[in-house]
């Protein structure tokens, strides 16, 4: 009979639990349905030399990073130094996907802030971005040897994320 | 002085002009094919814009929404069914793009949760009411009480008939 008084308390604790989980989640961040699937294929001209193209197939056999960026995107400028650091570590090649950008602006940004990319592919109209489910630049994908997407990060990469998640994951994938 | 004024007014006009231009750029969804547009509206009203997450894809002016509407137009013209177009979007952006979440184990709580809570409430209320009835003090009257009530009622009746006559 005494236990009856505990019912509201238990309900309250359950409610608080739900609210706590709800509050600790980032509503901007969606789980990508692409994780665990093959990275969509594409063939795009390269930023440095538009006569050459890039396809993800050419990266098969080693883990790599696909970073969607644009010179008009403020958060990309913010994350750029982190990418430059990552590039210096040489743990994996970083491929840029220059999203809906002007060629000269993109080149100017790399000139100014350094170029961490092995190369950048130009997605001028954002069509490849749609296949990758891009909805906000920057976005970063970690793709394994077999071409399967293993991680997607939306928003700028921080040093912390790099050290805690991306570099360990790349180590596993090697 | 005059030159300054002229310069600033022309600058303002240029600014206003550019604002109008950008607004005009946003309002071009009515394409050549009204049937396609109709279907586009029906499909995209059921989808969430990924950038401005509280707007539908039909109502959003964001760049990505424009691109996605264009993509849906192409799919419609290619003869895809609504279902195929929906799965095209879900493959890329997940169930999140759908305003109506699909019924599957992970969303069971979402779909039936409210009904379960309602049912629990009704059951709780019924149990409470029954208990209250059972625990209420007995209203059965003793013989003497009944006799007194009868007498009082008789009196009252007699009085009222007297008053009327």
CSV table of C-alpha atoms in Angstrom, one decimal:
chain,number,residue,atom,x,y,z
A,1,UNK,CA,0.0,0.0,0.0
A,2,UNK,CA,2.9,2.4,0.8
A,3,UNK,CA,4.3,1.8,-2.7
A,4,UNK,CA,1.4,3.6,-4.1
A,5,UNK,CA,3.0,6.9,-3.2
A,6,UNK,CA,6.0,6.0,-5.3
A,7,UNK,CA,3.9,5.9,-8.5
A,8,UNK,CA,4.0,9.7,-9.2
A,9,UNK,CA,7.7,9.8,-8.3
A,10,UNK,CA,8.5,7.0,-10.7
A,11,UNK,CA,6.5,8.6,-13.5
A,12,UNK,CA,8.3,11.9,-12.8
A,13,UNK,CA,11.7,10.2,-13.0
A,14,UNK,CA,10.8,8.6,-16.3
A,15,UNK,CA,9.6,11.9,-17.7
A,16,UNK,CA,12.8,13.6,-16.5
A,17,UNK,CA,14.7,10.9,-18.2
A,18,UNK,CA,13.0,11.4,-21.5
A,19,UNK,CA,13.4,15.2,-21.3
A,20,UNK,CA,17.1,14.8,-20.4
A,21,UNK,CA,17.7,12.6,-23.5
A,22,UNK,CA,15.7,15.0,-25.6
A,23,UNK,CA,17.7,18.0,-24.4
A,24,UNK,CA,21.1,16.4,-24.8
A,25,UNK,CA,20.5,15.7,-28.5
A,26,UNK,CA,21.4,18.2,-31.2
A,27,UNK,CA,18.3,18.8,-33.2
A,28,UNK,CA,20.3,20.1,-36.1
A,29,UNK,CA,22.2,16.8,-36.4
A,30,UNK,CA,20.5,14.1,-38.3
A,31,UNK,CA,21.7,10.5,-38.4
A,32,UNK,CA,22.7,10.0,-42.0
A,33,UNK,CA,21.0,7.1,-43.8
A,34,UNK,CA,24.2,6.9,-45.9
A,35,UNK,CA,26.3,5.4,-43.1
A,36,UNK,CA,27.2,1.8,-43.9
A,37,UNK,CA,26.4,2.3,-47.6
A,38,UNK,CA,28.6,2.8,-50.6
A,39,UNK,CA,29.6,6.3,-51.2
A,40,UNK,CA,27.6,7.6,-54.2
A,41,UNK,CA,29.6,7.6,-57.4
A,42,UNK,CA,30.3,10.8,-59.3
A,43,UNK,CA,32.6,12.2,-61.8
A,44,UNK,CA,33.5,15.9,-61.4
A,45,UNK,CA,36.1,18.3,-62.8
A,46,UNK,CA,39.0,19.1,-60.5
A,47,UNK,CA,39.3,22.6,-59.1
A,48,UNK,CA,43.0,23.1,-60.0
A,49,UNK,CA,42.7,21.7,-63.4
A,50,UNK,CA,39.2,21.5,-64.8
A,51,UNK,CA,40.3,19.3,-67.7
A,52,UNK,CA,40.9,16.5,-65.2
A,53,UNK,CA,38.1,14.7,-63.4
A,54,UNK,CA,37.8,13.0,-60.1
A,55,UNK,CA,35.7,9.9,-59.2
A,56,UNK,CA,35.5,8.2,-55.7
A,57,UNK,CA,36.4,4.9,-57.4
A,58,UNK,CA,40.0,6.1,-57.8
A,59,UNK,CA,40.3,6.2,-54.0
A,60,UNK,CA,39.4,2.5,-53.5
A,61,UNK,CA,41.9,0.6,-51.4
A,62,UNK,CA,42.6,3.2,-48.7
A,63,UNK,CA,40.4,5.1,-46.3
A,64,UNK,CA,39.9,8.7,-47.2
A,65,UNK,CA,38.1,11.8,-46.2
A,66,UNK,CA,35.6,13.7,-48.2
A,67,UNK,CA,35.1,17.3,-47.0
A,68,UNK,CA,32.3,19.4,-48.5
A,69,UNK,CA,33.3,23.1,-48.5
A,70,UNK,CA,32.8,26.4,-50.1
A,71,UNK,CA,34.5,29.8,-50.0
A,72,UNK,CA,31.2,31.5,-49.2
A,73,UNK,CA,30.7,29.4,-46.1
A,74,UNK,CA,31.8,31.0,-42.9
A,75,UNK,CA,32.0,27.8,-40.9
A,76,UNK,CA,34.2,26.3,-43.6
A,77,UNK,CA,36.7,29.1,-43.1
A,78,UNK,CA,36.5,28.3,-39.4
A,79,UNK,CA,37.2,24.6,-39.8
A,80,UNK,CA,39.9,25.1,-42.5
A,81,UNK,CA,42.9,25.4,-40.1
A,82,UNK,CA,41.8,22.1,-38.5
A,83,UNK,CA,41.8,20.5,-41.9
A,84,UNK,CA,45.3,21.9,-42.6
A,85,UNK,CA,46.5,20.3,-39.4
A,86,UNK,CA,44.9,17.0,-40.4
A,87,UNK,CA,46.6,17.3,-43.8
A,88,UNK,CA,50.0,17.7,-42.1
A,89,UNK,CA,49.4,14.5,-40.1
A,90,UNK,CA,49.0,12.5,-43.4
A,91,UNK,CA,46.8,9.9,-41.8
A,92,UNK,CA,44.5,9.8,-44.8
A,93,UNK,CA,44.0,11.8,-48.1
A,94,UNK,CA,41.5,14.6,-47.9
A,95,UNK,CA,39.4,15.2,-50.9
A,96,UNK,CA,37.5,18.5,-51.1
A,97,UNK,CA,34.1,18.8,-52.7
A,98,UNK,CA,33.8,22.4,-53.6
A,99,UNK,CA,30.1,23.0,-53.3
A,100,UNK,CA,28.3,25.6,-55.4
A,101,UNK,CA,31.2,27.9,-55.5
A,102,UNK,CA,33.0,30.2,-57.9
A,103,UNK,CA,36.2,28.8,-59.1
A,104,UNK,CA,38.3,31.9,-58.5
A,105,UNK,CA,36.8,32.4,-55.0
A,106,UNK,CA,37.6,28.8,-54.1
A,107,UNK,CA,41.2,29.1,-55.4
A,108,UNK,CA,41.6,32.4,-53.5
A,109,UNK,CA,40.5,30.8,-50.3
A,110,UNK,CA,43.0,27.9,-50.6
A,111,UNK,CA,45.7,30.4,-51.5
A,112,UNK,CA,44.9,32.5,-48.4
A,113,UNK,CA,44.3,29.7,-45.8
A,114,UNK,CA,46.4,26.8,-47.2
A,115,UNK,CA,45.3,23.8,-49.1
A,116,UNK,CA,44.9,20.6,-47.1
A,117,UNK,CA,43.3,18.8,-50.0
A,118,UNK,CA,44.9,16.2,-52.2
A,119,UNK,CA,42.5,17.7,-54.7
A,120,UNK,CA,39.1,19.3,-54.8
A,121,UNK,CA,36.2,18.3,-57.1
A,122,UNK,CA,33.9,21.0,-58.3
A,123,UNK,CA,30.2,20.5,-57.6
A,124,UNK,CA,29.1,23.6,-59.3
A,125,UNK,CA,25.3,23.0,-59.3
A,126,UNK,CA,25.2,21.0,-56.1
A,127,UNK,CA,23.9,17.8,-57.8
A,128,UNK,CA,26.5,15.5,-56.2
A,129,UNK,CA,25.8,17.2,-52.9
A,130,UNK,CA,22.2,16.0,-53.1
A,131,UNK,CA,23.4,12.4,-53.6
A,132,UNK,CA,25.5,12.8,-50.5
A,133,UNK,CA,22.6,14.2,-48.6
A,134,UNK,CA,24.4,17.5,-48.0
A,135,UNK,CA,22.2,20.1,-46.4
A,136,UNK,CA,24.6,22.4,-44.8
A,137,UNK,CA,28.2,23.1,-45.6
A,138,UNK,CA,30.7,22.0,-44.2
A,139,UNK,CA,30.1,18.3,-44.0
A,140,UNK,CA,32.7,15.6,-43.7
A,141,UNK,CA,32.6,12.0,-44.6
A,142,UNK,CA,35.0,9.2,-43.6
A,143,UNK,CA,35.0,6.6,-46.3
A,144,UNK,CA,36.7,3.2,-45.9
A,145,UNK,CA,38.9,1.1,-48.2
A,146,UNK,CA,35.8,-0.6,-49.8
A,147,UNK,CA,34.2,2.8,-50.5
A,148,UNK,CA,31.7,2.5,-47.7
A,149,UNK,CA,30.8,5.7,-45.7
A,150,UNK,CA,31.7,5.1,-42.1
A,151,UNK,CA,31.1,8.6,-40.6
A,152,UNK,CA,29.4,11.7,-41.4
A,153,UNK,CA,29.9,14.9,-39.6
A,154,UNK,CA,27.8,18.0,-40.2
A,155,UNK,CA,29.3,21.4,-39.3
A,156,UNK,CA,32.9,22.4,-38.8
A,157,UNK,CA,35.4,19.8,-37.6
A,158,UNK,CA,37.0,20.7,-34.3
A,159,UNK,CA,40.4,19.6,-33.0
A,160,UNK,CA,38.5,17.7,-30.3
A,161,UNK,CA,36.4,15.8,-32.9
A,162,UNK,CA,39.5,15.1,-34.9
A,163,UNK,CA,41.4,13.6,-32.0
A,164,UNK,CA,38.5,11.8,-30.4
A,165,UNK,CA,36.7,10.4,-33.4
A,166,UNK,CA,38.2,10.9,-36.8
A,167,UNK,CA,41.8,9.9,-36.2
A,168,UNK,CA,40.9,6.8,-34.2
A,169,UNK,CA,38.4,5.8,-36.8
A,170,UNK,CA,41.0,6.2,-39.6
A,171,UNK,CA,43.4,4.1,-37.5
A,172,UNK,CA,40.9,1.3,-37.3
A,173,UNK,CA,40.2,1.5,-41.0
A,174,UNK,CA,43.8,1.3,-42.1
B,1,UNK,CA,27.1,68.3,-51.5
B,2,UNK,CA,24.7,67.7,-54.3
B,3,UNK,CA,26.9,65.0,-55.8
B,4,UNK,CA,27.0,63.3,-52.4
B,5,UNK,CA,23.2,63.3,-52.2
B,6,UNK,CA,22.9,62.0,-55.8
B,7,UNK,CA,25.5,59.3,-55.1
B,8,UNK,CA,23.8,58.1,-52.0
B,9,UNK,CA,20.3,58.1,-53.6
B,10,UNK,CA,21.6,56.1,-56.5
B,11,UNK,CA,23.3,53.8,-54.1
B,12,UNK,CA,20.0,53.3,-52.3
B,13,UNK,CA,18.2,52.7,-55.5
B,14,UNK,CA,20.8,50.2,-56.5
B,15,UNK,CA,20.4,48.4,-53.2
B,16,UNK,CA,16.6,48.3,-53.5
B,17,UNK,CA,17.0,47.1,-57.0
B,18,UNK,CA,19.2,44.3,-56.0
B,19,UNK,CA,16.8,43.3,-53.2
B,20,UNK,CA,13.9,43.2,-55.6
B,21,UNK,CA,16.1,41.1,-58.0
B,22,UNK,CA,16.9,38.5,-55.3
B,23,UNK,CA,13.2,38.4,-54.3
B,24,UNK,CA,12.3,37.8,-58.0
B,25,UNK,CA,14.8,35.0,-58.2
B,26,UNK,CA,13.0,33.2,-55.4
B,27,UNK,CA,9.6,33.3,-56.9
B,28,UNK,CA,10.0,31.3,-60.0
B,29,UNK,CA,8.5,27.9,-59.2
B,30,UNK,CA,5.6,28.1,-61.7
B,31,UNK,CA,7.2,26.3,-64.6
B,32,UNK,CA,5.8,25.5,-68.0
B,33,UNK,CA,4.0,22.4,-66.9
B,34,UNK,CA,1.1,22.9,-64.4
B,35,UNK,CA,0.5,19.2,-63.9
B,36,UNK,CA,4.1,18.7,-62.8
B,37,UNK,CA,3.9,21.7,-60.5
B,38,UNK,CA,0.7,20.4,-58.9
B,39,UNK,CA,2.4,17.1,-58.1
B,40,UNK,CA,5.5,18.8,-57.0
B,41,UNK,CA,3.4,20.9,-54.5
B,42,UNK,CA,1.6,17.8,-53.2
B,43,UNK,CA,4.9,15.9,-52.7
B,44,UNK,CA,7.0,18.7,-51.3
B,45,UNK,CA,4.3,19.8,-48.8
B,46,UNK,CA,4.8,16.5,-47.1
B,47,UNK,CA,8.5,17.0,-46.8
B,48,UNK,CA,10.7,19.0,-44.5
B,49,UNK,CA,13.2,21.5,-45.7
B,50,UNK,CA,16.6,20.3,-44.4
B,51,UNK,CA,18.0,23.8,-43.9
B,52,UNK,CA,15.1,25.6,-42.2
B,53,UNK,CA,13.7,22.6,-40.4
B,54,UNK,CA,10.3,24.0,-39.5
B,55,UNK,CA,9.3,24.8,-43.0
B,56,UNK,CA,8.1,22.4,-45.7
B,57,UNK,CA,10.0,21.9,-48.8
B,58,UNK,CA,7.2,23.5,-50.7
B,59,UNK,CA,7.3,26.7,-48.7
B,60,UNK,CA,11.0,27.1,-48.2
B,61,UNK,CA,13.1,29.7,-50.1
B,62,UNK,CA,16.4,28.2,-49.2
B,63,UNK,CA,18.8,27.3,-52.0
B,64,UNK,CA,18.8,23.7,-51.2
B,65,UNK,CA,15.0,23.6,-51.2
B,66,UNK,CA,15.1,25.2,-54.7
B,67,UNK,CA,17.5,22.5,-55.8
B,68,UNK,CA,15.5,19.7,-54.3
B,69,UNK,CA,12.3,20.9,-55.9
B,70,UNK,CA,14.1,21.1,-59.2
B,71,UNK,CA,15.3,17.5,-58.6
B,72,UNK,CA,11.8,16.4,-57.8
B,73,UNK,CA,10.5,18.1,-61.0
B,74,UNK,CA,13.1,16.1,-63.0
B,75,UNK,CA,12.0,12.8,-61.3
B,76,UNK,CA,8.3,13.6,-62.0
B,77,UNK,CA,9.1,14.3,-65.7
B,78,UNK,CA,11.1,11.0,-65.8
B,79,UNK,CA,7.8,9.3,-64.9
B,80,UNK,CA,8.7,8.3,-61.3
B,81,UNK,CA,5.9,7.5,-58.9
B,82,UNK,CA,5.3,9.5,-55.7
B,83,UNK,CA,6.6,6.5,-53.7
B,84,UNK,CA,9.8,6.4,-55.7
B,85,UNK,CA,10.4,10.1,-55.2
B,86,UNK,CA,9.8,9.8,-51.5
B,87,UNK,CA,12.3,6.9,-51.3
B,88,UNK,CA,14.8,9.0,-53.3
B,89,UNK,CA,14.6,11.7,-50.6
B,90,UNK,CA,14.7,9.2,-47.7
B,91,UNK,CA,17.8,7.5,-49.1
B,92,UNK,CA,19.6,10.8,-48.9
B,93,UNK,CA,18.2,12.6,-45.9
B,94,UNK,CA,16.6,9.8,-43.8
B,95,UNK,CA,13.1,9.6,-42.5
B,96,UNK,CA,13.6,13.1,-41.1
B,97,UNK,CA,12.5,14.6,-44.4
B,98,UNK,CA,9.1,13.1,-44.1
B,99,UNK,CA,6.5,15.0,-42.0
B,100,UNK,CA,4.6,11.7,-41.6
B,101,UNK,CA,7.0,9.3,-40.0
B,102,UNK,CA,6.7,5.7,-41.2
B,103,UNK,CA,5.4,3.1,-38.9
B,104,UNK,CA,8.3,0.8,-37.9
B,105,UNK,CA,9.6,-0.6,-34.6
B,106,UNK,CA,11.6,2.5,-33.7
B,107,UNK,CA,8.5,4.8,-34.2
B,108,UNK,CA,6.0,2.5,-32.5
B,109,UNK,CA,6.2,4.5,-29.3
B,110,UNK,CA,5.5,7.6,-31.3
B,111,UNK,CA,2.5,6.2,-33.1
B,112,UNK,CA,0.7,4.3,-30.3
B,113,UNK,CA,2.2,6.0,-27.3
B,114,UNK,CA,-0.5,8.6,-27.0
B,115,UNK,CA,-3.2,6.0,-27.2
B,116,UNK,CA,-1.5,3.8,-24.6
B,117,UNK,CA,-1.4,6.8,-22.3
B,118,UNK,CA,-5.1,7.6,-22.9
B,119,UNK,CA,-6.0,4.0,-22.2
B,120,UNK,CA,-4.0,4.0,-19.0
B,121,UNK,CA,-5.7,7.2,-18.0
B,122,UNK,CA,-9.2,5.8,-18.6
B,123,UNK,CA,-8.4,2.6,-16.8
B,124,UNK,CA,-6.9,4.5,-13.9
B,125,UNK,CA,-10.0,6.7,-13.7
B,126,UNK,CA,-12.4,3.8,-13.7
B,127,UNK,CA,-10.4,2.0,-11.0
B,128,UNK,CA,-10.4,5.2,-8.9
B,129,UNK,CA,-14.1,5.8,-9.3
B,130,UNK,CA,-15.0,2.2,-8.3
B,131,UNK,CA,-12.8,2.4,-5.3
B,132,UNK,CA,-14.3,5.7,-4.2
B,133,UNK,CA,-17.8,4.2,-4.6
B,134,UNK,CA,-16.9,1.2,-2.5
B,135,UNK,CA,-15.3,3.2,0.2
B,136,UNK,CA,-18.0,5.8,0.5
B,137,UNK,CA,-20.1,5.5,3.7
B,138,UNK,CA,-23.1,3.3,3.4
B,139,UNK,CA,-26.3,5.2,2.6
B,140,UNK,CA,-28.7,2.5,3.7
B,141,UNK,CA,-31.1,4.0,6.2
B,142,UNK,CA,-32.4,2.4,9.3
B,143,UNK,CA,-36.1,1.5,9.8
B,144,UNK,CA,-36.7,4.4,12.2
B,145,UNK,CA,-35.1,6.8,9.7
B,146,UNK,CA,-37.4,5.6,7.0
B,147,UNK,CA,-40.5,5.9,9.2
B,148,UNK,CA,-39.4,9.5,10.1
B,149,UNK,CA,-39.0,10.4,6.4
B,150,UNK,CA,-42.4,9.0,5.6
B,151,UNK,CA,-44.0,10.9,8.4
B,152,UNK,CA,-42.3,14.1,7.3
B,153,UNK,CA,-43.3,13.6,3.7
B,154,UNK,CA,-46.9,13.0,4.7
B,155,UNK,CA,-46.9,16.2,6.8
B,156,UNK,CA,-45.5,18.2,4.0
B,157,UNK,CA,-48.1,16.9,1.6
B,158,UNK,CA,-50.9,17.7,4.0
B,159,UNK,CA,-49.5,21.2,4.5
B,160,UNK,CA,-49.1,21.9,0.8
B,161,UNK,CA,-52.7,20.8,0.0
B,162,UNK,CA,-54.0,23.0,2.9
B,163,UNK,CA,-52.1,26.0,1.5
B,164,UNK,CA,-53.5,25.6,-2.0
B,165,UNK,CA,-57.1,25.3,-0.9
